[in-house]
């Protein structure tokens, strides 16, 4: 891929990554969300799905680069894909905190508009015990929050100046946590669904394939090195 | 959602405050119009995706009488109650049954009554429907997944039917088995112990609240809601209510039930709505009430779904945390 194409492809990737968000906004504006029986449930699944999808896409960059020397500069898109994964993970978490938890967002919004900002805190006080209870008791929520915290750490250390400050080696070591985050995301999905539901299977298989590709690559490299050195 | 699929309707629904039921009726007239234009009812039947399975029942208005068992809560719009269903035989996503249940053939249909009864018999659905006047009852419907609806069901008390069947005194439970034929449900997911089995203790089944249900919103049940006959026990979680029933068996032992077979720690035999017993993965203290608002309100869940006056006495002396 010629380097001069990169800016236009980047614009394209931004556009594609923003499509799910645009769809959400459009569904809200058109009233389609209101016709849906349980939009809160739908938004939760929608944002969760796109988080995992983008996370897997991020993880697919390295194996894809290795397919052909000319795909080398795919790495230029990896950070933005990862940051979009974090963006949707944050939307997913916000859906849980501000819609799923019972937080009455419509009341809060109309309260704020009417000049009573205190309602933001009042509503929060009302749902906080439920959220705390979830955090203490439910392992699928624990593993989900864990994955989000990892993504937060990766997003915070993603700017180039942080990389320079940390040094490439330490930075790469920290960023291998992306595997843990993706695996945690899959576990979060499996622990959520009812027994017998196999919806998380395609994502899990994709993750397994991406991890296997890495294992195969490093095995090949080790073998080649040993041949070269021996 | 089916309602939005018809291209010509899209603008009309989005730009106005038409209630979903009316929108659905509009769509129905659209389908009727298409038929009049020469597409023909037969052609429509051969392309099942064209018509919403609920529309198949559009003509089947039920004659109902008023009932004393009504809750005053705002009703869930018809379009939401018929497009958000747990009916795993037609797919595990809640939007699947509305798309897939058109394969269910509800006529001819018979229900086999067996087990501990004086006379085993097989009853035709139309005979069953005419046995008692059909009442319209507005019930709260609480799903174990912490969402709820308010639905006008049409049927008569299951107890009246059971009495007519003359069960033996030794019958302590009644089991409901759902249709699982490959013809009606060609894409059942694997890993489940089909057919869907549910059951009630005899005194629960005889409680007048327990409704043998043939319709909702004044019409014959849409396929995805369990046509042609299902049970509705409103003080229990929704999955206790078997759909598309083909067999009723009286037993002296507690019958096995599908979700209890799948995960006994999540789905007990009783499964009474109980805000004090959490599901392992979420709290049951609250529920998202699905009504006509864009974002469902979260409301507190009531013990026995608010039907304690009628049913609490069934469980006197029982530890409902243990027998969840």
XYZ file of C-alpha atoms in Angstrom:
554
model
C 0.000 0.000 0.000
C 1.605 3.293 -1.053
C 2.233 5.655 1.865
C 0.520 8.554 0.133
C -2.797 6.683 0.317
C -2.707 6.528 4.092
C -4.444 9.842 4.895
C -7.432 9.051 2.652
C -7.699 5.478 3.952
C -7.557 6.837 7.480
C -10.507 9.106 6.697
C -12.342 6.075 5.331
C -11.599 4.003 8.465
C -12.866 6.868 10.651
C -16.060 6.872 8.636
C -16.585 3.128 8.908
C -15.824 3.080 12.643
C -18.320 5.878 13.239
C -21.113 4.099 11.325
C -22.432 2.159 14.351
C -22.626 5.397 16.351
C -24.397 7.139 13.477
C -26.840 4.247 13.268
C -27.611 4.596 16.984
C -28.182 8.331 16.650
C -30.316 7.875 13.557
C -32.433 5.208 15.262
C -32.999 7.531 18.195
C -33.903 10.497 15.991
C -36.206 8.555 13.680
C -38.113 7.030 16.577
C -37.094 3.501 15.582
C -35.590 2.982 19.039
C -38.900 3.929 20.597
C -40.736 1.329 18.540
C -38.304 -1.286 19.766
C -39.581 -3.152 22.808
C -36.420 -3.034 24.895
C -34.043 -0.465 23.395
C -31.845 -0.470 26.502
C -31.132 -4.138 26.013
C -30.560 -3.573 22.301
C -28.121 -0.674 22.801
C -26.216 -2.712 25.369
C -25.782 -5.620 22.977
C -25.099 -3.362 20.005
C -22.277 -1.439 21.690
C -20.862 -4.608 23.248
C -20.841 -6.332 19.883
C -18.990 -3.469 18.168
C -16.456 -3.268 20.993
C -15.523 -6.903 20.498
C -15.597 -6.610 16.734
C -13.230 -3.628 16.683
C -10.985 -5.205 19.288
C -10.650 -8.300 17.099
C -10.052 -6.104 14.049
C -7.231 -4.390 15.966
C -5.767 -7.780 16.814
C -6.053 -8.838 13.167
C -3.716 -6.041 12.003
C -0.456 -7.776 12.930
C -1.287 -11.196 11.397
C -2.550 -9.409 8.262
C 0.717 -7.451 7.934
C 2.688 -10.659 7.968
C 0.780 -12.019 4.988
C 2.596 -9.763 2.564
C 5.480 -7.250 2.827
C 3.401 -4.583 1.131
C 0.802 -4.744 3.910
C 3.408 -3.543 6.386
C 1.972 -0.083 6.837
C -1.370 -1.472 8.021
C 0.145 -0.841 11.441
C -0.576 2.837 10.879
C -4.270 2.042 11.472
C -3.860 -0.124 14.527
C -3.973 2.605 17.145
C -7.087 4.249 15.766
C -8.895 0.912 15.588
C -7.928 0.205 19.185
C -9.119 3.626 20.285
C -12.454 3.062 18.549
C -12.767 -0.253 20.399
C -12.206 1.689 23.626
C -14.752 4.287 22.505
C -17.475 1.634 22.005
C -16.454 -0.103 25.241
C -17.024 3.204 27.007
C -20.426 3.611 25.334
C -21.223 0.042 26.435
C -20.227 0.794 30.030
C -22.162 4.079 29.965
C -25.254 2.231 28.746
C -24.970 -0.034 31.745
C -24.398 2.856 34.168
C -26.945 5.318 32.813
C -29.673 3.182 31.244
C -29.472 -0.442 32.327
C -28.908 0.314 36.008
C -32.305 1.965 36.270
C -30.819 5.463 36.109
C -33.764 7.491 34.840
C -32.040 9.387 32.047
C -35.184 11.014 30.552
C -36.146 12.427 33.970
C -32.597 13.631 34.570
C -32.401 15.336 31.182
C -35.710 17.139 31.608
C -34.712 18.041 35.189
C -31.450 19.559 34.008
C -33.252 21.470 31.276
C -35.702 22.843 33.847
C -32.756 24.122 35.888
C -32.398 21.429 38.560
C -28.923 19.955 38.032
C -29.166 18.258 41.445
C -31.325 15.559 39.862
C -28.167 14.119 38.258
C -26.794 13.276 41.689
C -30.163 12.255 43.177
C -30.718 9.666 40.476
C -27.166 8.446 40.879
C -27.708 7.968 44.614
C -30.811 5.934 43.832
C -29.088 3.450 41.513
C -25.651 3.311 43.115
C -26.567 0.487 45.575
C -27.753 -1.698 42.663
C -24.537 -1.089 40.748
C -22.399 -1.788 43.817
C -24.333 -4.991 44.394
C -23.694 -6.036 40.779
C -19.985 -5.270 41.141
C -19.753 -7.364 44.276
C -21.821 -10.328 43.144
C -21.767 -10.769 39.384
C -18.659 -12.139 37.800
C -19.671 -11.244 34.231
C -19.832 -7.611 35.295
C -16.514 -7.871 37.137
C -14.732 -9.304 34.117
C -16.389 -6.733 31.858
C -15.245 -3.811 34.016
C -11.782 -5.396 34.213
C -11.581 -5.466 30.416
C -12.680 -1.817 30.230
C -10.016 -0.761 32.769
C -7.371 -2.527 30.666
C -8.588 -0.737 27.549
C -8.530 2.554 29.468
C -4.881 1.941 30.394
C -4.034 1.112 26.782
C -5.878 4.181 25.491
C -4.109 6.402 28.039
C -0.696 5.097 26.967
C -1.468 5.252 23.256
C -0.123 8.746 22.315
C 3.291 8.814 20.649
C 4.872 10.912 23.402
C 3.887 8.302 26.022
C 5.479 5.610 23.868
C 8.692 7.643 23.679
C 8.608 8.344 27.394
C 8.013 4.687 28.277
C 10.447 3.292 25.767
C 9.389 0.852 23.043
C 10.087 -2.303 24.983
C 8.111 -1.407 28.090
C 5.312 0.034 25.943
C 4.997 -3.167 23.918
C 4.948 -5.220 27.082
C 2.097 -3.142 28.504
C 0.211 -3.305 25.236
C 0.237 -7.109 25.130
C -2.569 -6.604 27.672
C -4.839 -6.155 24.676
C -4.968 -9.963 24.432
C -6.140 -10.153 28.032
C -8.748 -7.489 27.310
C -10.094 -9.320 24.253
C -10.183 -12.660 26.072
C -11.933 -11.000 29.025
C -14.460 -9.525 26.607
C -15.272 -13.004 25.261
C -15.515 -14.453 28.767
C -17.815 -11.559 29.716
C -20.060 -12.490 26.775
C -20.128 -16.230 27.616
C -20.890 -15.598 31.259
C -23.737 -13.310 30.314
C -25.697 -15.528 27.940
C -28.018 -18.282 29.016
C -26.765 -21.816 28.945
C -27.383 -23.263 25.485
C -26.978 -19.909 23.703
C -23.998 -19.955 21.358
C -24.038 -16.359 20.193
C -20.486 -15.667 21.525
C -19.021 -18.570 19.535
C -18.059 -16.762 16.277
C -16.205 -14.015 18.161
C -14.468 -16.572 20.350
C -13.351 -18.639 17.365
C -12.056 -15.499 15.641
C -10.068 -14.568 18.736
C -8.690 -18.102 18.984
C -7.658 -18.008 15.316
C -5.901 -14.651 15.776
C -4.034 -15.903 18.826
C -3.083 -19.126 17.033
C -1.730 -17.109 14.110
C 0.605 -15.384 16.537
C 1.724 -18.615 18.145
C 2.379 -20.112 14.699
C 4.338 -17.026 13.667
C 6.625 -17.014 16.676
C 7.133 -20.796 16.366
C 8.159 -20.310 12.745
C 10.501 -17.486 13.698
C 12.124 -19.546 16.415
C 12.572 -22.461 14.043
C 14.128 -20.219 11.367
C 16.457 -18.653 13.911
C 17.581 -22.031 15.120
C 18.177 -23.134 11.521
C 20.106 -19.927 10.795
C 22.171 -20.137 13.970
C 22.683 -23.877 13.897
C -38.967 -4.839 13.660
C -41.541 -5.903 11.211
C -43.552 -2.721 11.373
C -40.755 -0.698 9.834
C -39.992 -3.130 7.063
C -42.668 -2.027 4.605
C -40.949 0.724 2.657
C -44.090 2.747 2.055
C -44.891 2.914 5.763
C -41.553 3.982 7.057
C -42.073 7.697 6.714
C -45.540 7.643 8.152
C -44.578 5.893 11.355
C -41.434 7.859 11.948
C -43.078 11.214 11.436
C -46.050 10.799 13.707
C -47.218 9.524 17.027
C -49.198 6.612 15.613
C -49.381 3.986 18.277
C -47.662 0.792 17.272
C -50.928 -1.137 17.212
C -52.412 1.305 14.738
C -49.227 1.191 12.747
C -49.572 -2.545 12.686
C -53.166 -2.227 11.475
C -52.000 0.178 8.784
C -49.464 -2.315 7.667
C -52.094 -4.959 7.643
C -54.218 -2.886 5.321
C -51.113 -2.422 3.231
C -50.808 -6.184 2.998
C -54.490 -6.422 2.157
C -53.987 -3.767 -0.496
C -51.120 -5.686 -1.994
C -53.332 -8.740 -2.136
C -56.076 -6.745 -3.849
C -53.554 -5.550 -6.393
C -53.330 -9.095 -7.606
C -50.431 -10.505 -5.629
C -52.990 -12.823 -4.147
C -53.250 -14.432 -0.776
C -51.766 -17.655 -2.078
C -48.679 -15.938 -3.430
C -48.226 -14.172 -0.116
C -48.418 -17.452 1.699
C -45.718 -18.885 -0.484
C -43.369 -16.008 0.407
C -43.714 -16.125 4.163
C -41.244 -13.297 4.701
C -43.707 -10.922 3.096
C -46.261 -11.141 5.825
C -45.817 -10.914 9.501
C -47.105 -14.094 11.043
C -49.383 -11.996 13.261
C -51.069 -10.695 10.157
C -52.146 -14.227 9.327
C -54.422 -13.983 12.342
C -55.621 -10.518 11.501
C -59.136 -11.679 10.714
C -59.466 -13.794 13.826
C -61.090 -11.355 16.217
C -62.117 -13.140 19.367
C -65.444 -12.653 21.124
C -64.542 -11.913 24.722
C -66.305 -10.940 27.921
C -65.042 -8.546 30.576
C -63.091 -9.900 33.530
C -62.470 -8.787 37.092
C -58.780 -9.698 36.773
C -57.372 -6.528 35.280
C -54.426 -4.402 36.348
C -54.647 -0.640 35.753
C -51.048 -0.313 34.449
C -50.472 1.188 30.995
C -50.563 -1.591 28.404
C -47.601 -2.608 26.280
C -48.253 -1.729 22.626
C -49.246 -4.728 20.518
C -46.281 -4.212 18.162
C -43.812 -4.542 21.035
C -45.514 -7.520 22.654
C -45.420 -9.387 19.342
C -41.866 -8.593 18.234
C -39.974 -9.136 21.489
C -40.458 -12.761 22.410
C -38.566 -15.567 24.017
C -39.551 -18.594 21.982
C -36.276 -20.457 21.527
C -37.732 -23.037 19.130
C -37.823 -20.161 16.634
C -34.423 -18.692 17.500
C -32.633 -17.426 20.570
C -32.773 -13.718 19.796
C -35.915 -11.970 20.975
C -36.550 -10.607 17.493
C -36.298 -14.096 15.921
C -39.736 -15.563 16.746
C -41.621 -12.755 14.977
C -39.555 -13.455 11.858
C -39.536 -17.246 11.985
C -42.761 -18.434 13.626
C -44.736 -18.275 10.384
C -43.773 -21.929 9.856
C -45.999 -22.954 12.754
C -49.234 -24.530 11.462
C -51.924 -24.009 14.086
C -54.739 -25.844 12.247
C -55.482 -28.681 12.533
C -54.330 -28.758 16.158
C -55.142 -31.127 18.948
C -54.188 -31.313 22.602
C -53.639 -34.728 24.126
C -54.700 -35.052 27.767
C -53.132 -38.011 29.541
C -51.559 -39.306 32.729
C -53.599 -39.535 35.908
C -57.059 -38.757 34.491
C -60.298 -40.723 34.421
C -60.388 -40.634 30.645
C -57.440 -39.965 28.387
C -58.524 -37.955 25.384
C -57.373 -35.856 22.470
C -59.214 -32.582 22.094
C -59.512 -30.377 19.054
C -58.362 -26.801 19.577
C -61.660 -25.308 18.384
C -63.614 -27.432 20.848
C -61.220 -26.335 23.568
C -61.650 -22.669 22.699
C -65.443 -22.892 22.911
C -65.564 -24.714 26.221
C -65.953 -21.528 28.286
C -66.586 -17.875 27.450
C -63.322 -16.199 26.694
C -62.365 -13.436 29.135
C -60.094 -10.531 28.352
C -57.683 -10.147 31.269
C -55.002 -7.481 31.549
C -52.048 -9.078 33.345
C -48.574 -7.959 34.257
C -46.018 -10.216 32.559
C -42.602 -10.400 34.222
C -39.750 -12.053 32.365
C -36.947 -13.658 34.370
C -34.625 -11.374 32.356
C -35.875 -8.366 34.365
C -38.157 -6.787 31.796
C -41.924 -6.703 31.970
C -44.981 -5.995 29.879
C -48.679 -5.441 30.507
C -50.726 -7.564 28.137
C -54.447 -8.150 27.632
C -54.717 -11.920 27.301
C -57.833 -13.767 26.137
C -58.806 -17.116 27.563
C -60.477 -18.779 30.522
C -59.239 -20.175 33.801
C -57.129 -23.278 33.347
C -58.874 -24.710 36.414
C -62.190 -24.925 34.541
C -60.579 -26.994 31.822
C -58.775 -29.201 34.338
C -62.022 -29.889 36.221
C -63.642 -30.958 32.965
C -60.793 -33.400 32.382
C -61.504 -35.202 35.668
C -57.981 -35.798 36.991
C -57.578 -38.575 39.564
C -57.071 -37.609 43.217
C -53.524 -38.933 42.908
C -52.681 -36.185 40.351
C -50.479 -33.690 42.167
C -48.897 -31.894 39.236
C -49.766 -30.973 35.698
C -47.174 -30.883 32.933
C -47.446 -28.907 29.691
C -45.525 -30.083 26.658
C -45.069 -27.765 23.711
C -45.012 -28.575 20.038
C -41.544 -29.503 18.785
C -42.262 -30.997 15.362
C -39.602 -30.386 12.746
C -42.278 -29.325 10.295
C -43.449 -26.457 12.489
C -40.016 -25.614 13.887
C -37.386 -26.554 11.320
C -34.585 -24.517 12.897
C -34.760 -25.399 16.578
C -31.382 -24.708 18.200
C -29.489 -27.751 19.419
C -28.443 -28.359 23.011
C -31.938 -28.096 24.481
C -34.007 -30.920 25.850
C -36.954 -30.437 23.458
C -39.913 -30.501 23.638
C -40.325 -27.505 25.914
C -41.706 -28.808 29.163
C -43.226 -26.812 31.989
C -45.359 -27.699 34.954
C -47.406 -26.467 37.856
C -48.451 -27.929 41.148
C -52.133 -28.864 40.941
C -53.280 -26.153 43.371
C -51.334 -23.554 41.372
C -52.931 -24.731 38.141
C -56.388 -24.604 39.736
C -55.930 -21.013 40.947
C -58.403 -18.921 38.933
C -55.638 -16.474 37.951
C -53.971 -19.179 35.890
C -55.239 -18.544 32.386
C -55.585 -21.032 29.550
C -54.839 -18.518 26.836
C -55.927 -18.491 23.192
C -55.527 -14.839 22.315
C -54.150 -11.437 23.188
C -55.318 -7.925 22.371
C -58.676 -9.418 21.346
C -57.192 -11.539 18.570
C -56.069 -15.125 18.256
C -52.507 -15.490 19.586
C -49.835 -14.601 17.056
C -47.608 -17.630 16.471
C -44.634 -16.065 18.232
C -46.749 -15.541 21.342
C -47.582 -19.240 21.583
C -50.474 -19.971 19.218
C -52.879 -21.622 19.349
C -52.938 -22.252 23.105
C -50.639 -21.422 25.984
C -50.659 -20.996 29.728
C -50.319 -17.652 31.518
C -49.606 -17.709 35.253
C -48.948 -14.028 35.929
C -47.325 -14.413 39.355
C -44.518 -16.491 37.859
C -41.683 -15.630 35.517
C -42.684 -15.778 31.866
C -40.801 -18.962 31.004
C -43.157 -20.938 33.270
C -45.879 -20.389 30.693
C -45.636 -23.103 28.053
C -46.509 -22.047 24.506
C -48.152 -23.927 21.616
C -49.199 -26.747 23.922
C -49.820 -30.189 22.436
C -49.873 -32.342 25.556
C -51.194 -31.928 29.073
C -50.088 -34.678 31.466
C -51.285 -35.178 35.035
C -48.611 -36.668 37.273
C -47.986 -37.552 40.900
C -44.355 -36.423 40.757
C -42.929 -33.009 39.977
C -42.413 -32.996 36.208
C -39.063 -32.060 34.735
C -38.992 -28.599 33.169
C -36.740 -27.471 30.347
C -34.992 -24.501 31.929
C -34.560 -26.328 35.198
C -32.848 -29.123 33.232
C -30.581 -26.538 31.591
C -29.539 -24.621 34.717
C -31.155 -25.647 37.982
C -29.365 -22.893 39.928
C -30.967 -20.220 37.725
C -34.466 -21.533 37.087
C -36.332 -23.233 39.895
C -39.506 -25.271 39.493
C -41.640 -22.630 41.213
C -40.082 -19.513 39.686
C -42.485 -17.198 41.437
C -41.697 -13.550 40.797
C -39.681 -12.599 43.862
C -37.704 -9.347 44.230
C -35.753 -10.855 47.141
C -34.228 -13.762 45.227
C -31.636 -12.626 42.703
C -30.956 -14.390 39.479
C -27.248 -15.362 39.617
C -26.465 -12.751 36.962
C -28.762 -9.882 37.872
C -30.958 -8.486 40.569
C -34.681 -9.241 40.413
C -35.571 -6.227 42.570
C -36.371 -4.057 39.549
C -37.707 -4.489 36.047
C -37.715 -2.505 32.816
C -41.375 -1.855 32.067
C -41.936 -2.002 28.345
C -44.686 0.441 27.417
C -45.022 3.134 24.781
C -42.118 5.273 26.033
C -38.825 5.290 24.126
C -36.716 4.168 27.069
C -38.474 1.737 29.391
C -38.868 3.020 32.944
C -37.317 0.952 35.687
C -39.919 0.058 38.289
C -39.667 -1.991 41.482
C -40.626 -5.647 41.102
C -43.482 -6.753 43.343
C -43.640 -10.018 45.281
C -45.651 -12.520 43.214
C -45.675 -9.804 40.534
C -48.274 -7.974 42.634
C -50.668 -10.952 42.780
C -49.880 -11.856 46.397
C -53.510 -11.429 47.516
C -54.610 -14.224 45.206
C -51.659 -16.605 45.375
C -49.516 -16.068 48.505
C -51.599 -18.620 50.432
C -50.472 -21.346 48.020
C -46.988 -21.116 49.510
C -47.722 -20.809 53.234
C -44.899 -22.348 55.252
C -42.611 -22.728 52.258
C -39.138 -21.210 52.161
C -39.354 -19.316 48.879
C -35.625 -18.580 48.902
C -34.964 -22.289 48.789
C -37.925 -23.121 46.554
C -37.239 -20.294 44.099
